[in-house]
PDB file of C-alpha atoms in Angstrom:
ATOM      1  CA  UNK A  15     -15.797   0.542   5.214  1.00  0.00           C
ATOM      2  CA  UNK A  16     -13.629   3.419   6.602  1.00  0.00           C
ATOM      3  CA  UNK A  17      -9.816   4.170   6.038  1.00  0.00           C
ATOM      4  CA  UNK A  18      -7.878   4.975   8.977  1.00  0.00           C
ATOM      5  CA  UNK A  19      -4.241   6.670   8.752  1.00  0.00           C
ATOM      6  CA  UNK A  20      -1.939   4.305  10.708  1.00  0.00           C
ATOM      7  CA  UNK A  21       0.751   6.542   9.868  1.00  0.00           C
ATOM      8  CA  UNK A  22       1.433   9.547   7.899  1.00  0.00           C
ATOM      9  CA  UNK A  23       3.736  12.396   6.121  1.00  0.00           C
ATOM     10  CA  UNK A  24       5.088  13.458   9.643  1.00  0.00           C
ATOM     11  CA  UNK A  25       6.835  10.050  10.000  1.00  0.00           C
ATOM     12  CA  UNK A  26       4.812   9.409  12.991  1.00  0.00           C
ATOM     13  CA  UNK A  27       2.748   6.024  14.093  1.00  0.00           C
ATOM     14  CA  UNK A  28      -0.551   7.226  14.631  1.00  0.00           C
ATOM     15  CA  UNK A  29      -2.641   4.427  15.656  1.00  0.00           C
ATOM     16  CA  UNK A  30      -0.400   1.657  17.538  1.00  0.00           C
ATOM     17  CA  UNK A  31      -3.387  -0.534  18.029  1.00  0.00           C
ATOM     18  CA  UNK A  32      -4.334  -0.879  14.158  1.00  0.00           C
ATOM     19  CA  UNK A  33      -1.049  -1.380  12.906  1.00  0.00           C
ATOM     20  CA  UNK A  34      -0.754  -4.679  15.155  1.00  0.00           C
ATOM     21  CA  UNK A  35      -4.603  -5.542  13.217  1.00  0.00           C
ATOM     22  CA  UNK A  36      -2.951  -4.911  10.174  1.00  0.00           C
ATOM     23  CA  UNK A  37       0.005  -7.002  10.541  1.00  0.00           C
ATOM     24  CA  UNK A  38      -1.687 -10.244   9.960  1.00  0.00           C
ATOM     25  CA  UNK A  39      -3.446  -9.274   6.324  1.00  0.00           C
ATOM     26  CA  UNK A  40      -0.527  -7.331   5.111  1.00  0.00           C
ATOM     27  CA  UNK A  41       1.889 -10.628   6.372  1.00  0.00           C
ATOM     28  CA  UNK A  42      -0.603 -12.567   3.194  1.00  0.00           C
ATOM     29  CA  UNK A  43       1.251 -10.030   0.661  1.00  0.00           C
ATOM     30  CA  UNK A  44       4.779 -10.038   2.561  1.00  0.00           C
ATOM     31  CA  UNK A  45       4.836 -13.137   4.446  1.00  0.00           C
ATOM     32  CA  UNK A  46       9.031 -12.154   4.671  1.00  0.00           C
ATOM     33  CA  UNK A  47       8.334  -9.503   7.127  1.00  0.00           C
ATOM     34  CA  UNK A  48      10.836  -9.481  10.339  1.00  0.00           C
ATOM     35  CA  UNK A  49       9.327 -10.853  13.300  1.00  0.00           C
ATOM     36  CA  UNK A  50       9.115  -7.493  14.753  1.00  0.00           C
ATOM     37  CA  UNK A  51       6.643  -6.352  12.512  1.00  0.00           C
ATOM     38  CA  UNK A  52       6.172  -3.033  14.462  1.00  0.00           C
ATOM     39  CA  UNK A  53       9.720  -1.992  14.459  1.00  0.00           C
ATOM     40  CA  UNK A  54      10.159  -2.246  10.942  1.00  0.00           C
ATOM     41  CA  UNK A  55       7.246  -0.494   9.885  1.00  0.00           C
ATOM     42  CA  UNK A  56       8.433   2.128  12.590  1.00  0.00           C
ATOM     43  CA  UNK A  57      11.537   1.955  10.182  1.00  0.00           C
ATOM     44  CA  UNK A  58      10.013   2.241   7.341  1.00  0.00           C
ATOM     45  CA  UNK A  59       7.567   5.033   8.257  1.00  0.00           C
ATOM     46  CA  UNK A  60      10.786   6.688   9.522  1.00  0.00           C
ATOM     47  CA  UNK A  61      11.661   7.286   6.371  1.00  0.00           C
ATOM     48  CA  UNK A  62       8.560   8.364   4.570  1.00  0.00           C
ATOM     49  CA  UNK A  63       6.206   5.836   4.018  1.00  0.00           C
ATOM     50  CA  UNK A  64       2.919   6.177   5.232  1.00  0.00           C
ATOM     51  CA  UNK A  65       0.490   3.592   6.202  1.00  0.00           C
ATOM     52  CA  UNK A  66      -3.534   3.250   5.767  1.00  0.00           C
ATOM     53  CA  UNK A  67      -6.044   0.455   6.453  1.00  0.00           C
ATOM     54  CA  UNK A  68      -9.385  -0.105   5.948  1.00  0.00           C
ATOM     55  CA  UNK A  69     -11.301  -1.318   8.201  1.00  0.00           C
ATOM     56  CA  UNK A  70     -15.303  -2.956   8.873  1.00  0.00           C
ATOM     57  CA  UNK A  71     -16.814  -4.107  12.203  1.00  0.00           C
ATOM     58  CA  UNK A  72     -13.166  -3.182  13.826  1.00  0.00           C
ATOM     59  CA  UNK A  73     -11.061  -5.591  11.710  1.00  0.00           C
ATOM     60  CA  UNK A  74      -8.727  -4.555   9.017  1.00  0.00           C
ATOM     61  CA  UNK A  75      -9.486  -6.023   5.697  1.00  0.00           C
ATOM     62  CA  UNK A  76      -6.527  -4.001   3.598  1.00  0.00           C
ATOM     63  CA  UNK A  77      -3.425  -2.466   4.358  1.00  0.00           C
ATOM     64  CA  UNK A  78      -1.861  -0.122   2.138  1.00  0.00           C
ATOM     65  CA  UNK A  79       1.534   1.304   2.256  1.00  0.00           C
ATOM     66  CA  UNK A  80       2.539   3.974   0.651  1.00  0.00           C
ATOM     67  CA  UNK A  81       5.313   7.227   0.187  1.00  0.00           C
ATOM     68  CA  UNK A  82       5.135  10.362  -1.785  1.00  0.00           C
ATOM     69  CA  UNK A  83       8.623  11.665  -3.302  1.00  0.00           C
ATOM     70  CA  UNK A  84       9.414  14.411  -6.246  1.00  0.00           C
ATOM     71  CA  UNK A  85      11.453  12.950  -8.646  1.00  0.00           C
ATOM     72  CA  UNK A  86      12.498  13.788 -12.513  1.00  0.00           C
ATOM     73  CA  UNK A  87       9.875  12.048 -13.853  1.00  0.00           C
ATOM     74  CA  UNK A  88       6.864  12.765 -12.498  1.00  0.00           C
ATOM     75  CA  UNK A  89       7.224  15.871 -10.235  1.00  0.00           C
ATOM     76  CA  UNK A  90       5.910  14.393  -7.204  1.00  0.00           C
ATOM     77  CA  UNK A  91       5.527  10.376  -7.674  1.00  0.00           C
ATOM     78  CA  UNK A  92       3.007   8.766  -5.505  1.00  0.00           C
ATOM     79  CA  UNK A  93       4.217   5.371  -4.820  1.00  0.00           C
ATOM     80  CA  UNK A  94       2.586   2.222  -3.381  1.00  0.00           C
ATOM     81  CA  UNK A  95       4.905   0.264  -1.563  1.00  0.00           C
ATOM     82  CA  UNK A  96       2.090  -2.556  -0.689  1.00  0.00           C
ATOM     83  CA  UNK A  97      -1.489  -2.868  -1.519  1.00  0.00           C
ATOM     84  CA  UNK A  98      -2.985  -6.205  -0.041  1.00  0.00           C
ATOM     85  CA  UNK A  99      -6.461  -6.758   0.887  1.00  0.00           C
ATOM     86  CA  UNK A 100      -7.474  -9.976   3.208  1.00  0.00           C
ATOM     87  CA  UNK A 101      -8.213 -13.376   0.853  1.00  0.00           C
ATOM     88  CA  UNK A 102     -11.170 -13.412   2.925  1.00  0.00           C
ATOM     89  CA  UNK A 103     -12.734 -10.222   1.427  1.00  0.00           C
ATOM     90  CA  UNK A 104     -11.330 -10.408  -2.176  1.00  0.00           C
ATOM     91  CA  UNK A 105     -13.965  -8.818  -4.374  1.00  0.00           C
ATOM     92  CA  UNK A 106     -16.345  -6.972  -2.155  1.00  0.00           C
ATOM     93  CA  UNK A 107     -14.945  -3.719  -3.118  1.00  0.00           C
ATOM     94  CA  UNK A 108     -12.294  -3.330  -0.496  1.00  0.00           C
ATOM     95  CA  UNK A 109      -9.611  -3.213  -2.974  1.00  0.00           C
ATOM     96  CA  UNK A 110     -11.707  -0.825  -5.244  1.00  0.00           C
ATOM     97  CA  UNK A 111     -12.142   1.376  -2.183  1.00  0.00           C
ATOM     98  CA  UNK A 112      -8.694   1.865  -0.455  1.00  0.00           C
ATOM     99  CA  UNK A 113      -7.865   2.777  -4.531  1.00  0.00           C
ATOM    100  CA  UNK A 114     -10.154   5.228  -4.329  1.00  0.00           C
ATOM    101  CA  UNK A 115      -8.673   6.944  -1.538  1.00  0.00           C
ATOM    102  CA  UNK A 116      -5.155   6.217  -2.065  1.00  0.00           C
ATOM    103  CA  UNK A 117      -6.317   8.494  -5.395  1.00  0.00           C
ATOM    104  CA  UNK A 118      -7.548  11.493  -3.135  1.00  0.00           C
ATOM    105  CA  UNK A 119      -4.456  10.699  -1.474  1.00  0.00           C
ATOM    106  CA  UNK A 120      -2.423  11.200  -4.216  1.00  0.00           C
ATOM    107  CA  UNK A 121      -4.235  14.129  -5.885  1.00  0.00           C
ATOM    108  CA  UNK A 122      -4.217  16.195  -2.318  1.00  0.00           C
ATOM    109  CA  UNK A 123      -0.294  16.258  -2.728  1.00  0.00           C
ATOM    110  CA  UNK A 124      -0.083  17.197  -6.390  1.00  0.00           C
ATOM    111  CA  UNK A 125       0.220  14.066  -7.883  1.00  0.00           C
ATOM    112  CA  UNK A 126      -0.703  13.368 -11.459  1.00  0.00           C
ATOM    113  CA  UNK A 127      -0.764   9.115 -10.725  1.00  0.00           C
ATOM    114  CA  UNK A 128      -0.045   6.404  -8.681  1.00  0.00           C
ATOM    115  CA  UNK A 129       2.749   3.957  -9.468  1.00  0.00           C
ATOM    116  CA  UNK A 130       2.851   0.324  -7.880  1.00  0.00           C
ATOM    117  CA  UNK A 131       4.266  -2.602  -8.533  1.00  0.00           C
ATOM    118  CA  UNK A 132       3.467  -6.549  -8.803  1.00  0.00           C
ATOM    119  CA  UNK A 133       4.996  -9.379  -8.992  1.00  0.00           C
ATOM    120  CA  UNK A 134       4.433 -11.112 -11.984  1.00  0.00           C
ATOM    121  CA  UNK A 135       3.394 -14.273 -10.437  1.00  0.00           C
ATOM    122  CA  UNK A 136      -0.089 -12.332  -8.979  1.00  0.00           C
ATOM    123  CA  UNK A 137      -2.089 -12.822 -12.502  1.00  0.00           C
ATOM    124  CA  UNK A 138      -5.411 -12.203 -10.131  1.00  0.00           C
ATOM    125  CA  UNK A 139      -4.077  -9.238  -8.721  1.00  0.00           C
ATOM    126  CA  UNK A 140      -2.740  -7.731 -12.420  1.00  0.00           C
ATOM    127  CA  UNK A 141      -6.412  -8.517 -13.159  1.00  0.00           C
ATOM    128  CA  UNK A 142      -7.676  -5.995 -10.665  1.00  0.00           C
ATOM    129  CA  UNK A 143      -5.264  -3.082 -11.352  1.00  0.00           C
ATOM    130  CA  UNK A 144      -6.139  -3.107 -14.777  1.00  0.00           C
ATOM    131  CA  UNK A 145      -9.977  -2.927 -13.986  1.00  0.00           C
ATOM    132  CA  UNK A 146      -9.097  -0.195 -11.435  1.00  0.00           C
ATOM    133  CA  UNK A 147      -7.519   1.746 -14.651  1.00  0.00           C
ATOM    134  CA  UNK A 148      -4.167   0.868 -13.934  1.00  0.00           C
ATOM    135  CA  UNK A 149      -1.578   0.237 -16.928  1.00  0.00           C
ATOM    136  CA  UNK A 150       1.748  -1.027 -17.505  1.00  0.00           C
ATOM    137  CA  UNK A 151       3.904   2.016 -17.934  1.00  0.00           C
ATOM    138  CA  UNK A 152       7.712   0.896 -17.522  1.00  0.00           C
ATOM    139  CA  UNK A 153       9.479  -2.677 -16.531  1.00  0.00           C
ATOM    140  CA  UNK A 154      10.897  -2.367 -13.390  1.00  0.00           C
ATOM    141  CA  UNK A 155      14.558  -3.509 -13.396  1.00  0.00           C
ATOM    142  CA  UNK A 156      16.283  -5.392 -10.462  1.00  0.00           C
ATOM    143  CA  UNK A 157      20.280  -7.197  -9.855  1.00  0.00           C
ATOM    144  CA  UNK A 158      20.813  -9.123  -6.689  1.00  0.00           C
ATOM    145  CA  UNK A 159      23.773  -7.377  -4.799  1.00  0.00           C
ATOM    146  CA  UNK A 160      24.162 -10.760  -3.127  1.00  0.00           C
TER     147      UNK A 160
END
């Protein structure tokens, strides 16, 4: 398994060609994405998030996506926009490993954690994070501007 950095802290697409792999495992998590999935993560990257897959026998099995920020809370918050591994490969450690370097990630830029969240229809997924050492730290509050 190896992690390659589709895109990172310079705003930049790095690797064209694995961000259209990744769109079709990280559509599984956000199924809502535009049709142009490579202009909006252009977007997004645009204004600092970062993208990483892993990757075995040149297919992408996760997709993370990710931003790092200082705020009042934390100092510098390392935030995981999206964390989505193929339904294929549930449970063969891919999850467990893009964690693991999301956390050197995180750690290389000063960070003390790494917030996420989850929907709190994805019991299997709430599963995971807490056997990766995750816990529940806050509610996270929304209002439709509708």
């Amino acid at each position: 398994m190896t992690v390659i950095r589709v895109a990172g802290p310079d705003r930049r697409i790095h690797e064209p060609g694995w961000l259209a792999r990744a769109e079709e495992v990280h559509r599984q998590l956000r199924p809502q994405l535009e049709a142009d999935y490579a202009a909006q993560i252009a977007r997004i990257v645009a204004e600092g998030g970062e993208m990483a897959v892993l990757t075995v026998d040149e297919s992408v099995v996760a997709v993370a996506v990710f931003r790092s920020f200082s705020n009042t809370f934390d100092g510098q918050r390392f935030y995981v926009d999206d964390l989505v591994t193929d339904a294929s490969r549930r449970s063969t450690g891919a999850g467990r490993r893009m964690i693991e370097w999301l956390e050197i990630e995180a750690r290389s830029r000063g960070c003390t954690g790494i917030t996420l969240e989850s929907g709190v229809q994805r019991g299997q997924a709430h599963r995971f994070y807490f056997r990766e050492g995750f816990t529940i730290a806050s509610y996270s509050f929304r209002k439709p501007l509708a």
